XYZ file of N, CA, C and O in Angstrom:
812
model
N 9.960 -26.877 21.969
C 9.937 -25.931 20.870
C 9.358 -26.561 19.614
O 9.730 -27.705 19.267
N 8.470 -25.843 18.948
C 7.871 -26.409 17.740
C 8.831 -26.440 16.579
O 9.641 -25.527 16.424
N 8.743 -27.455 15.757
C 9.514 -27.517 14.510
C 8.954 -26.519 13.491
O 7.787 -26.119 13.609
N 9.721 -26.140 12.458
C 9.171 -25.248 11.422
C 7.902 -25.791 10.795
O 6.974 -25.048 10.450
N 7.834 -27.108 10.608
C 6.627 -27.721 10.013
C 5.427 -27.544 10.932
O 4.316 -27.205 10.520
N 5.625 -27.766 12.259
C 4.545 -27.633 13.208
C 4.117 -26.179 13.343
O 2.931 -25.888 13.457
N 5.106 -25.284 13.273
C 4.738 -23.814 13.295
C 3.932 -23.464 12.094
O 2.939 -22.703 12.225
N 4.329 -23.941 10.926
C 3.542 -23.607 9.709
C 2.117 -24.122 9.753
O 1.213 -23.487 9.299
N 1.961 -25.327 10.378
C 0.618 -25.907 10.423
C -0.311 -25.117 11.319
O -1.514 -25.214 11.226
N 0.254 -24.314 12.229
C -0.534 -23.513 13.142
C -0.960 -22.195 12.520
O -1.790 -21.473 13.080
N -0.440 -21.827 11.381
C -0.796 -20.558 10.746
C -2.044 -20.778 9.947
O -2.060 -21.407 8.904
N -3.162 -20.228 10.498
C -4.462 -20.501 9.898
C -5.001 -19.277 9.164
O -6.147 -19.327 8.648
N -4.262 -18.187 9.125
C -4.739 -16.943 8.499
C -3.724 -16.467 7.495
O -2.525 -16.438 7.760
N -4.205 -16.065 6.324
C -3.328 -15.555 5.266
C -3.742 -14.135 4.917
O -4.909 -13.859 4.753
N -2.754 -13.287 4.761
C -2.954 -11.916 4.229
C -2.391 -11.872 2.817
O -1.210 -12.125 2.602
N -3.277 -11.588 1.850
C -2.835 -11.347 0.478
C -2.585 -9.840 0.393
O -3.543 -9.043 0.490
N -1.341 -9.448 0.202
C -0.915 -8.090 0.399
C -0.261 -7.503 -0.832
O 0.501 -8.151 -1.531
N -0.579 -6.245 -1.097
C 0.105 -5.505 -2.146
C 1.604 -5.396 -1.811
O 1.928 -5.150 -0.631
N 2.445 -5.657 -2.760
C 3.855 -5.596 -2.540
C 4.323 -4.227 -2.021
O 5.370 -4.149 -1.295
N 3.599 -3.163 -2.329
C 3.938 -1.846 -1.833
C 3.670 -1.694 -0.348
O 4.136 -0.701 0.265
N 3.025 -2.645 0.266
C 2.733 -2.620 1.676
C 3.473 -3.711 2.477
O 3.289 -3.827 3.667
N 4.305 -4.473 1.780
C 4.912 -5.641 2.422
C 5.714 -5.284 3.669
O 5.580 -5.946 4.701
N 6.563 -4.283 3.611
C 7.411 -3.914 4.737
C 6.577 -3.534 5.945
O 6.852 -3.984 7.063
N 5.494 -2.775 5.747
C 4.676 -2.337 6.808
C 3.874 -3.492 7.419
O 3.742 -3.601 8.662
N 3.361 -4.354 6.570
C 2.555 -5.506 7.064
C 3.426 -6.459 7.846
O 3.049 -6.916 8.929
N 4.641 -6.727 7.362
C 5.547 -7.637 8.072
C 5.910 -7.013 9.441
O 5.936 -7.727 10.479
N 6.171 -5.712 9.464
C 6.485 -5.012 10.736
C 5.342 -5.135 11.727
O 5.544 -5.446 12.908
N 4.137 -4.903 11.296
C 2.974 -4.933 12.174
C 2.709 -6.319 12.695
O 2.398 -6.511 13.878
N 2.866 -7.347 11.874
C 2.665 -8.729 12.322
C 3.715 -9.093 13.337
O 3.406 -9.734 14.367
N 4.954 -8.683 13.109
C 6.019 -8.967 14.060
C 5.799 -8.254 15.394
O 5.895 -8.862 16.462
N 5.480 -6.943 15.354
C 5.301 -6.168 16.560
C 4.159 -6.628 17.385
O 4.162 -6.543 18.621
N 3.133 -7.152 16.748
C 1.921 -7.619 17.450
C 1.961 -9.145 17.760
O 0.972 -9.678 18.276
N 3.080 -9.765 17.405
C 3.268 -11.193 17.699
C 2.153 -12.047 17.154
O 1.626 -12.960 17.812
N 1.748 -11.756 15.910
C 0.662 -12.492 15.251
C 1.242 -13.673 14.494
O 1.278 -13.754 13.274
N 1.723 -14.656 15.264
C 2.490 -15.751 14.683
C 1.639 -16.705 13.848
O 2.145 -17.576 13.099
N 0.326 -16.590 13.964
C -0.564 -17.489 13.230
C -0.867 -16.951 11.823
O -1.632 -17.587 11.073
N -0.317 -15.779 11.485
C -0.621 -15.144 10.222
C 0.515 -15.271 9.221
O 1.673 -14.979 9.530
N 0.186 -15.710 8.032
C 1.130 -15.772 6.899
C 0.873 -14.628 5.952
O -0.263 -14.074 5.950
N 1.848 -14.294 5.145
C 1.703 -13.214 4.170
C 2.151 -13.711 2.805
O 3.138 -14.411 2.687
N 1.360 -13.360 1.794
C 1.765 -13.542 0.381
C 1.599 -12.191 -0.292
O 0.542 -11.606 -0.273
N 2.699 -11.731 -0.885
C 2.690 -10.425 -1.542
C 2.530 -10.533 -3.004
O 3.228 -11.347 -3.701
N 1.637 -9.718 -3.572
C 1.506 -9.590 -5.025
C 2.437 -8.472 -5.505
O 2.731 -7.561 -4.737
N 2.860 -8.502 -6.770
C 3.823 -7.510 -7.242
C 3.305 -6.086 -7.159
O 2.167 -5.800 -7.527
N 4.156 -5.190 -6.634
C 3.770 -3.775 -6.511
C 3.504 -3.133 -7.881
O 2.697 -2.202 -7.981
N 4.131 -3.675 -8.916
C 3.956 -3.069 -10.252
C 2.566 -3.218 -10.827
O 2.207 -2.606 -11.840
N 1.697 -3.993 -10.151
C 0.298 -4.078 -10.570
C -0.409 -2.712 -10.474
O -1.401 -2.484 -11.134
N 0.170 -1.811 -9.673
C -0.367 -0.475 -9.590
C -0.378 0.255 -10.937
O -1.196 1.139 -11.174
N 0.542 -0.133 -11.788
C 0.576 0.482 -13.095
C -0.559 0.027 -14.016
O -0.879 0.741 -14.976
N -1.118 -1.103 -13.702
C -2.268 -1.629 -14.487
C -3.286 -2.225 -13.553
O -3.390 -3.420 -13.393
N -4.072 -1.328 -12.906
C -5.051 -1.801 -11.899
C -6.033 -2.826 -12.420
O -6.576 -3.615 -11.637
N -6.276 -2.830 -13.731
C -7.224 -3.750 -14.321
C -6.773 -5.206 -14.069
O -7.613 -6.164 -14.065
N -5.503 -5.417 -13.823
C -4.960 -6.751 -13.598
C -5.117 -7.222 -12.149
O -4.923 -8.408 -11.854
N -5.361 -6.311 -11.252
C -5.380 -6.656 -9.821
C -6.479 -7.681 -9.468
O -6.160 -8.679 -8.773
N -7.697 -7.512 -9.865
C -8.748 -8.477 -9.467
C -8.430 -9.910 -9.877
O -8.620 -10.851 -9.082
N -7.920 -10.088 -11.101
C -7.659 -11.457 -11.532
C -6.418 -12.022 -10.812
O -6.379 -13.247 -10.480
N -5.450 -11.166 -10.485
C -4.285 -11.632 -9.722
C -4.707 -12.079 -8.323
O -4.228 -13.082 -7.815
N -5.632 -11.311 -7.735
C -6.164 -11.710 -6.424
C -6.943 -13.018 -6.515
O -6.855 -13.908 -5.671
N -7.767 -13.146 -7.556
C -8.543 -14.372 -7.747
C -7.622 -15.575 -7.813
O -7.878 -16.624 -7.178
N -6.557 -15.500 -8.606
C -5.656 -16.637 -8.767
C -4.961 -16.941 -7.409
O -4.790 -18.139 -7.094
N -4.653 -15.922 -6.626
C -4.016 -16.162 -5.346
C -4.985 -16.847 -4.345
O -4.627 -17.740 -3.635
N -6.247 -16.376 -4.392
C -7.277 -17.018 -3.536
C -7.420 -18.471 -3.894
O -7.494 -19.351 -3.023
N -7.519 -18.787 -5.182
C -7.710 -20.165 -5.613
C -6.508 -21.017 -5.213
O -6.665 -22.193 -4.859
N -5.333 -20.439 -5.209
C -4.124 -21.175 -4.838
C -4.057 -21.468 -3.378
O -3.655 -22.611 -2.999
N -4.536 -20.562 -2.554
C -4.301 -20.707 -1.108
C -5.558 -21.002 -0.228
O -5.439 -21.325 0.907
N -6.715 -20.913 -0.842
C -7.935 -20.956 -0.020
C -8.157 -22.294 0.676
O -8.858 -22.348 1.686
N -7.561 -23.368 0.194
C -7.735 -24.672 0.839
C -6.714 -24.907 1.890
O -6.763 -25.916 2.617
N -5.749 -23.972 2.026
C -4.661 -24.152 3.012
C -4.890 -23.348 4.285
O -4.223 -23.594 5.288
N -5.821 -22.405 4.245
C -6.005 -21.506 5.375
C -7.505 -21.415 5.753
O -8.373 -21.424 4.865
N -7.771 -21.236 7.038
C -9.137 -21.047 7.471
C -9.620 -19.662 7.133
O -10.823 -19.479 6.846
N -8.747 -18.654 7.130
C -9.156 -17.285 6.879
C -8.172 -16.648 5.930
O -6.952 -16.827 6.027
N -8.720 -15.861 5.001
C -7.922 -15.039 4.077
C -8.452 -13.613 4.144
O -9.661 -13.374 4.114
N -7.528 -12.669 4.277
C -7.864 -11.255 4.203
C -7.014 -10.595 3.164
O -5.881 -11.039 2.899
N -7.546 -9.553 2.529
C -6.814 -8.888 1.435
C -6.436 -7.479 1.850
O -7.300 -6.682 2.296
N -5.164 -7.183 1.767
C -4.619 -5.879 2.171
C -4.391 -5.082 0.868
O -3.258 -4.934 0.412
N -5.437 -4.611 0.292
C -5.484 -3.796 -0.923
C -6.586 -2.789 -0.730
O -7.667 -3.142 -0.214
N -6.413 -1.553 -1.192
C -7.541 -0.682 -1.422
C -8.190 -1.096 -2.747
O -7.811 -2.081 -3.350
N -9.197 -0.301 -3.139
C -9.774 -0.567 -4.474
C -8.687 -0.353 -5.522
O -8.668 -1.036 -6.534
N -7.821 0.596 -5.331
C -6.643 0.832 -6.127
C -6.926 1.029 -7.616
O -6.201 0.490 -8.485
N -8.034 1.657 -7.918
C -8.317 1.973 -9.302
C -9.001 0.846 -10.065
O -9.126 0.914 -11.304
N -9.505 -0.162 -9.347
C -10.194 -1.270 -10.060
C -11.642 -0.980 -10.318
O -12.367 -1.795 -10.857
N -12.120 0.159 -9.890
C -13.525 0.601 -10.064
C -14.547 -0.421 -9.551
O -15.555 -0.706 -10.190
N -14.223 -1.005 -8.433
C -15.167 -1.973 -7.787
C -14.950 -3.407 -8.244
O -15.538 -4.338 -7.634
N -14.121 -3.674 -9.230
C -13.956 -5.024 -9.728
C -13.270 -5.941 -8.656
O -13.586 -7.124 -8.587
N -12.382 -5.375 -7.903
C -11.744 -6.163 -6.837
C -12.802 -6.632 -5.838
O -12.826 -7.781 -5.425
N -13.657 -5.700 -5.412
C -14.683 -6.071 -4.425
C -15.630 -7.123 -4.982
O -16.143 -7.950 -4.228
N -15.898 -7.096 -6.253
C -16.771 -8.096 -6.876
C -16.136 -9.512 -6.735
O -16.817 -10.483 -6.443
N -14.830 -9.591 -6.955
C -14.151 -10.868 -6.829
C -14.171 -11.318 -5.374
O -14.497 -12.502 -5.087
N -13.893 -10.431 -4.464
C -13.881 -10.807 -3.032
C -15.264 -11.241 -2.552
O -15.400 -12.154 -1.730
N -16.305 -10.585 -3.056
C -17.655 -10.961 -2.678
C -17.995 -12.397 -3.083
O -18.707 -13.099 -2.366
N -17.459 -12.824 -4.237
C -17.671 -14.214 -4.678
C -17.194 -15.210 -3.667
O -17.793 -16.267 -3.485
N -16.094 -14.887 -3.011
C -15.448 -15.811 -2.093
C -15.801 -15.510 -0.618
O -15.372 -16.249 0.284
N -16.503 -14.446 -0.351
C -16.794 -14.037 0.996
C -15.588 -13.615 1.788
O -15.439 -13.879 2.982
N -14.672 -12.946 1.091
C -13.404 -12.536 1.664
C -13.398 -10.996 1.882
O -13.885 -10.246 1.024
N -12.855 -10.599 2.972
C -12.856 -9.176 3.391
C -11.516 -8.517 2.985
O -10.488 -9.185 2.992
N -11.579 -7.230 2.695
C -10.363 -6.492 2.517
C -10.344 -5.256 3.410
O -11.394 -4.857 3.962
N -9.201 -4.654 3.574
C -9.074 -3.455 4.364
C -9.917 -2.352 3.740
O -9.904 -2.181 2.494
N -10.691 -1.583 4.500
C -11.479 -0.495 3.931
C -10.595 0.643 3.359
O -9.518 0.900 3.858
N -11.070 1.266 2.328
C -10.359 2.399 1.761
C -10.176 2.277 0.271
O -10.036 1.215 -0.261
N -10.088 3.412 -0.429
C -9.899 3.412 -1.889
C -8.472 3.078 -2.298
O -8.252 2.564 -3.406
N -7.488 3.359 -1.460
C -6.037 3.096 -1.781
C -5.216 3.255 -0.512
O -5.725 3.691 0.545
N -3.947 2.921 -0.577
C -3.098 2.951 0.574
C -2.871 4.377 1.085
O -2.670 4.581 2.302
N -2.898 5.380 0.201
C -2.695 6.756 0.653
C -3.837 7.125 1.625
O -3.651 7.850 2.577
N -5.034 6.608 1.343
C -6.166 6.895 2.182
C -6.036 6.236 3.558
O -6.186 6.928 4.590
N -5.764 4.937 3.581
C -5.742 4.306 4.930
C -4.479 4.592 5.695
O -4.440 4.463 6.901
N -3.404 5.069 5.042
C -2.272 5.593 5.808
C -2.519 7.003 6.324
O -2.073 7.359 7.402
N -3.248 7.817 5.588
C -3.677 9.134 6.085
C -4.770 8.950 7.139
O -4.868 9.759 8.073
N -5.515 7.882 7.016
C -6.725 7.705 7.841
C -7.918 7.930 6.943
O -8.121 9.042 6.443
N -8.687 6.882 6.677
C -9.788 7.002 5.709
C -10.738 8.149 5.970
O -11.124 8.856 5.059
N -11.076 8.381 7.225
C -12.010 9.465 7.543
C -11.393 10.819 7.264
O -12.040 11.663 6.652
N -10.125 11.011 7.656
C -9.423 12.281 7.351
C -9.339 12.511 5.874
O -9.564 13.609 5.386
N -8.953 11.428 5.171
C -8.731 11.560 3.713
C -10.061 11.955 3.023
O -10.045 12.805 2.148
N -11.136 11.343 3.406
C -12.428 11.583 2.762
C -12.923 13.010 3.014
O -13.665 13.568 2.205
N -12.545 13.576 4.141
C -13.077 14.916 4.560
C -12.170 16.058 4.215
O -12.552 17.196 4.524
N -11.014 15.805 3.657
C -10.065 16.880 3.359
C -10.176 17.253 1.885
O -9.556 16.634 1.017
N -10.949 18.254 1.546
C -11.153 18.691 0.170
C -9.873 19.201 -0.487
O -9.703 19.096 -1.695
N -8.953 19.742 0.311
C -7.700 20.278 -0.230
C -6.852 19.181 -0.874
O -6.012 19.456 -1.748
N -7.044 17.926 -0.422
C -6.216 16.837 -0.926
C -6.581 16.419 -2.323
O -5.857 15.597 -2.938
N -7.640 16.960 -2.899
C -7.984 16.640 -4.274
C -6.885 17.041 -5.234
O -6.657 16.387 -6.274
N -6.154 18.088 -4.932
C -5.064 18.574 -5.780
C -3.712 18.241 -5.213
O -2.708 18.910 -5.464
N -3.617 17.188 -4.371
C -2.371 16.754 -3.784
C -1.889 15.459 -4.369
O -2.669 14.546 -4.622
N -0.608 15.371 -4.600
C 0.047 14.109 -5.026
C 0.678 13.461 -3.809
O 1.450 14.122 -3.058
N 0.343 12.209 -3.506
C 0.728 11.603 -2.255
C 1.891 10.621 -2.442
O 2.050 9.964 -3.472
N 2.738 10.639 -1.433
C 3.807 9.637 -1.293
C 3.662 8.944 0.036
O 3.267 9.553 1.038
N 3.912 7.649 0.079
C 4.081 6.899 1.324
C 5.586 6.536 1.432
O 6.360 6.897 0.522
N 5.997 5.883 2.472
C 7.409 5.505 2.579
C 7.831 4.712 1.343
O 8.899 4.943 0.799
N 7.004 3.726 0.948
C 7.358 2.895 -0.202
C 7.518 3.726 -1.477
O 8.506 3.581 -2.161
N 6.539 4.540 -1.771
C 6.597 5.282 -3.004
C 7.655 6.372 -2.994
O 8.161 6.764 -4.038
N 8.021 6.857 -1.826
C 9.123 7.763 -1.700
C 10.434 7.041 -1.946
O 11.291 7.433 -2.767
N 10.566 5.872 -1.308
C 11.824 5.089 -1.424
C 12.065 4.622 -2.893
O 13.190 4.619 -3.365
N 10.984 4.304 -3.586
C 11.129 3.738 -4.917
C 10.640 4.672 -6.019
O 10.339 4.217 -7.140
N 10.564 5.945 -5.728
C 9.977 6.885 -6.666
C 10.724 6.905 -8.032
O 10.098 6.894 -9.085
N 12.024 6.888 -7.990
C 12.781 6.973 -9.270
C 12.478 5.819 -10.183
O 12.228 5.999 -11.373
N 12.479 4.600 -9.649
C 12.207 3.429 -10.477
C 10.713 3.313 -10.796
O 10.293 3.003 -11.921
N 9.860 3.564 -9.786
C 8.436 3.291 -9.900
C 7.708 4.353 -10.705
O 6.680 4.043 -11.326
N 8.166 5.567 -10.659
C 7.467 6.697 -11.349
C 8.394 7.376 -12.368
O 8.045 7.453 -13.560
N 9.503 7.864 -11.896
C 10.355 8.733 -12.765
C 10.833 8.013 -14.007
O 10.714 8.511 -15.133
N 11.323 6.786 -13.853
C 11.777 6.009 -14.989
C 10.640 5.293 -15.684
O 10.634 5.215 -16.947
N 9.696 4.792 -14.949
C 8.567 4.028 -15.499
C 7.807 4.855 -16.542
O 7.394 4.352 -17.604
N 7.605 6.146 -16.254
C 6.876 7.005 -17.169
C 7.755 7.880 -18.026
O 7.263 8.835 -18.675
N 9.018 7.579 -18.060
C 9.943 8.291 -18.957
C 10.186 9.734 -18.587
O 10.594 10.548 -19.438
N 9.986 10.094 -17.326
C 10.163 11.512 -16.898
C 11.621 11.866 -16.932
O 11.983 13.050 -17.030
N 12.527 10.869 -16.821
C 13.965 11.180 -16.930
C 14.369 11.518 -18.320
O 15.407 12.161 -18.531
N 13.591 11.094 -19.326
C 13.931 11.345 -20.726
C 13.066 12.403 -21.386
O 13.442 13.010 -22.380
N 11.881 12.602 -20.855
C 10.934 13.571 -21.412
C 10.364 14.480 -20.331
O 9.266 14.283 -19.844
N 11.146 15.536 -20.005
C 10.705 16.465 -18.950
C 9.349 17.110 -19.277
O 8.639 17.542 -18.353
N 8.979 17.140 -20.569
C 7.685 17.756 -20.938
C 6.510 16.973 -20.355
O 5.427 17.497 -20.204
N 6.765 15.710 -19.982
C 5.725 14.896 -19.395
C 5.343 15.338 -17.992
O 4.273 15.011 -17.507
N 6.229 16.122 -17.373
C 5.964 16.574 -16.018
C 4.646 17.369 -15.941
O 3.827 17.126 -15.071
N 4.530 18.341 -16.858
C 3.299 19.161 -16.843
C 2.104 18.341 -17.192
O 0.975 18.596 -16.690
N 2.246 17.337 -18.061
C 1.121 16.486 -18.443
C 0.633 15.668 -17.251
O -0.599 15.526 -17.002
N 1.583 15.111 -16.450
C 1.213 14.207 -15.373
C 0.899 14.927 -14.051
O 0.088 14.470 -13.263
N 1.603 16.043 -13.834
C 1.513 16.681 -12.526
C 0.987 18.125 -12.571
O 0.938 18.798 -11.552
N 0.570 18.551 -13.751
C 0.172 19.951 -13.930
C -1.057 20.332 -13.108
O -1.242 21.521 -12.794
N -1.914 19.378 -12.748
C -3.112 19.679 -11.991
C -2.901 19.576 -10.464
O -3.828 19.848 -9.701
N -1.720 19.181 -10.059
C -1.433 19.109 -8.636
C -0.862 20.406 -8.116
O -0.180 21.120 -8.850
N -1.141 20.709 -6.880
C -0.590 21.936 -6.240
C 0.502 21.620 -5.225
O 1.435 22.408 -5.032
N 0.405 20.474 -4.572
C 1.393 20.131 -3.581
C 1.624 18.618 -3.507
O 0.795 17.816 -3.949
N 2.789 18.254 -2.973
C 3.126 16.886 -2.714
C 2.978 16.695 -1.226
O 3.542 17.415 -0.408
N 2.207 15.670 -0.855
C 1.994 15.338 0.557
C 2.690 13.975 0.844
O 2.371 12.973 0.263
N 3.684 14.057 1.720
C 4.361 12.846 2.134
C 3.749 12.357 3.395
O 3.913 12.957 4.489
N 2.945 11.290 3.326
C 2.342 10.650 4.492
C 3.286 9.582 4.969
O 3.356 8.480 4.357
N 4.010 9.842 6.003
C 5.091 8.999 6.454
C 4.656 7.930 7.444
O 3.889 8.202 8.355
N 5.184 6.733 7.285
C 4.960 5.649 8.239
C 6.027 5.579 9.302
O 5.826 5.086 10.399
N 7.229 6.097 8.961
C 8.351 6.111 9.888
C 8.988 7.455 9.917
O 8.839 8.264 8.955
N 9.704 7.761 11.023
C 10.407 9.009 11.052
C 11.839 8.790 10.524
O 12.742 8.388 11.269
N 11.973 8.982 9.236
C 13.236 8.661 8.557
C 13.692 9.914 7.822
O 13.085 10.360 6.835
N 14.784 10.497 8.281
C 15.247 11.801 7.718
C 15.658 11.627 6.239
O 15.406 12.546 5.421
N 16.231 10.509 5.886
C 16.607 10.303 4.439
C 15.377 10.313 3.574
O 15.388 10.919 2.481
N 14.307 9.645 4.006
C 13.078 9.648 3.211
C 12.447 11.052 3.196
O 11.932 11.478 2.151
N 12.507 11.722 4.331
C 11.979 13.081 4.399
C 12.711 14.012 3.405
O 12.063 14.746 2.636
N 14.008 13.946 3.402
C 14.794 14.777 2.500
C 14.524 14.396 1.038
O 14.475 15.257 0.163
N 14.354 13.078 0.789
C 14.068 12.668 -0.563
C 12.707 13.137 -1.020
O 12.531 13.591 -2.191
N 11.716 13.109 -0.120
C 10.370 13.559 -0.496
C 10.394 15.077 -0.802
O 9.735 15.503 -1.786
N 11.163 15.823 -0.037
C 11.299 17.261 -0.364
C 11.924 17.492 -1.724
O 11.514 18.355 -2.476
N 12.915 16.653 -2.030
C 13.601 16.776 -3.333
C 12.684 16.379 -4.463
O 12.694 17.021 -5.544
N 11.812 15.384 -4.259
C 10.862 14.975 -5.270
C 9.865 16.112 -5.529
O 9.539 16.416 -6.672
N 9.413 16.737 -4.468
C 8.485 17.878 -4.616
C 9.126 18.998 -5.422
O 8.498 19.591 -6.280
N 10.413 19.276 -5.141
C 11.142 20.278 -5.907
C 11.186 19.901 -7.400
O 10.958 20.730 -8.288
N 11.523 18.626 -7.669
C 11.594 18.164 -9.057
C 10.258 18.330 -9.774
O 10.257 18.634 -10.969
N 9.179 18.091 -9.077
C 7.871 18.132 -9.683
C 7.290 19.545 -9.702
O 6.209 19.747 -10.287
N 7.970 20.480 -9.063
C 7.477 21.854 -8.993
C 6.286 22.036 -8.150
O 5.403 22.878 -8.423
N 6.213 21.204 -7.031
C 5.033 21.242 -6.152
C 5.425 21.722 -4.748
O 6.559 21.568 -4.325
N 4.468 22.317 -4.060
C 4.648 22.633 -2.630
C 4.841 21.317 -1.904
O 4.392 20.244 -2.358
N 5.440 21.401 -0.737
C 5.724 20.168 0.034
C 5.045 20.217 1.382
O 5.059 21.228 2.069
N 4.386 19.083 1.750
C 3.766 18.987 3.069
C 4.092 17.593 3.627
O 4.007 16.599 2.934
N 4.520 17.611 4.880
C 4.880 16.380 5.586
C 3.858 16.052 6.641
O 3.481 16.915 7.449
N 3.369 14.795 6.634
C 2.431 14.342 7.647
C 2.928 13.000 8.163
O 2.880 11.974 7.431
N 3.360 12.947 9.400
C 3.694 11.662 10.017
C 2.409 11.034 10.537
O 1.792 11.595 11.451
N 2.023 9.877 9.992
C 0.807 9.209 10.457
C 1.059 7.821 10.985
O 0.126 7.157 11.478
N 2.310 7.313 10.919
C 2.551 5.963 11.369
C 1.796 4.960 10.487
O 1.636 5.178 9.293
N 1.267 3.925 11.086
C 0.577 2.877 10.304
C -0.915 3.115 10.236
O -1.612 2.433 9.470
N -1.422 4.045 11.035
C -2.790 4.523 10.938
C -3.782 3.401 10.792
O -3.755 2.408 11.516
N -4.701 3.481 9.794
C -5.782 2.502 9.690
C -5.263 1.102 9.309
O -5.950 0.102 9.578
N -4.086 1.030 8.679
C -3.539 -0.306 8.386
C -3.185 -1.021 9.656
O -3.503 -2.190 9.837
N -2.575 -0.298 10.629
C -2.263 -0.917 11.910
C -3.528 -1.333 12.689
O -3.568 -2.420 13.246
N -4.531 -0.460 12.661
C -5.774 -0.788 13.373
C -6.421 -2.050 12.757
O -6.925 -2.945 13.472
N -6.414 -2.112 11.426
C -7.055 -3.227 10.744
C -6.348 -4.568 11.056
O -7.014 -5.558 11.363
N -5.047 -4.597 10.947
C -4.312 -5.813 11.169
C -4.458 -6.287 12.621
O -4.584 -7.475 12.897
N -4.449 -5.347 13.564
C -4.665 -5.726 14.947
C -6.052 -6.314 15.119
O -6.235 -7.227 15.943
N -7.045 -5.827 14.361
C -8.421 -6.292 14.540
C -8.576 -7.736 14.030
O -9.496 -8.435 14.404
N -7.698 -8.148 13.113
C -7.808 -9.505 12.547
C -7.644 -10.529 13.644
O -8.230 -11.649 13.606
N -6.864 -10.229 14.670
C -6.560 -11.175 15.717
C -7.683 -11.269 16.764
O -7.625 -12.078 17.662
N -8.728 -10.431 16.645
C -9.734 -10.389 17.686
C -10.995 -11.151 17.284
O -11.224 -11.381 16.114
């Protein structure tokens, strides 16, 4: 049996992952027995200031690039307007395709071709689970209900793109839709393009 040190030395691939995807990435690596892959998660709260994501990724690459043969980035563009891809191009590092996690959990092709989704507000398991802290309190919606129409007035429905079949999360997503005054739609997609991409890393 290998010692922890010997096991660590065999891990030649690193995934730099958005914290909002940590649970799903860990699950996929475990289920696929990808023991040679390490994960480093960046804070999920970077979503609130996408302009900070490219530099955070750059710092992580500089920190880890001499320790691993391969680095992959599990981030969409996430509102960086191409700046993240510019950083990755400098290092010759690949990221998962897609503009954001809502797209690759829905399936990038489906997301791009569904015009109705332009007026949809999306939740994933993570954003459903942490909605109160990550959105409701972060933007002061608990103290200023008038902000609801400002932030969500152009949306028609809430779409919960689920990674797991979890009744508690389903019920919470319905309750969030009610709070926001939006229609509710549930789509179970599993890990979708994220699962396909992580499996492809091993090939």
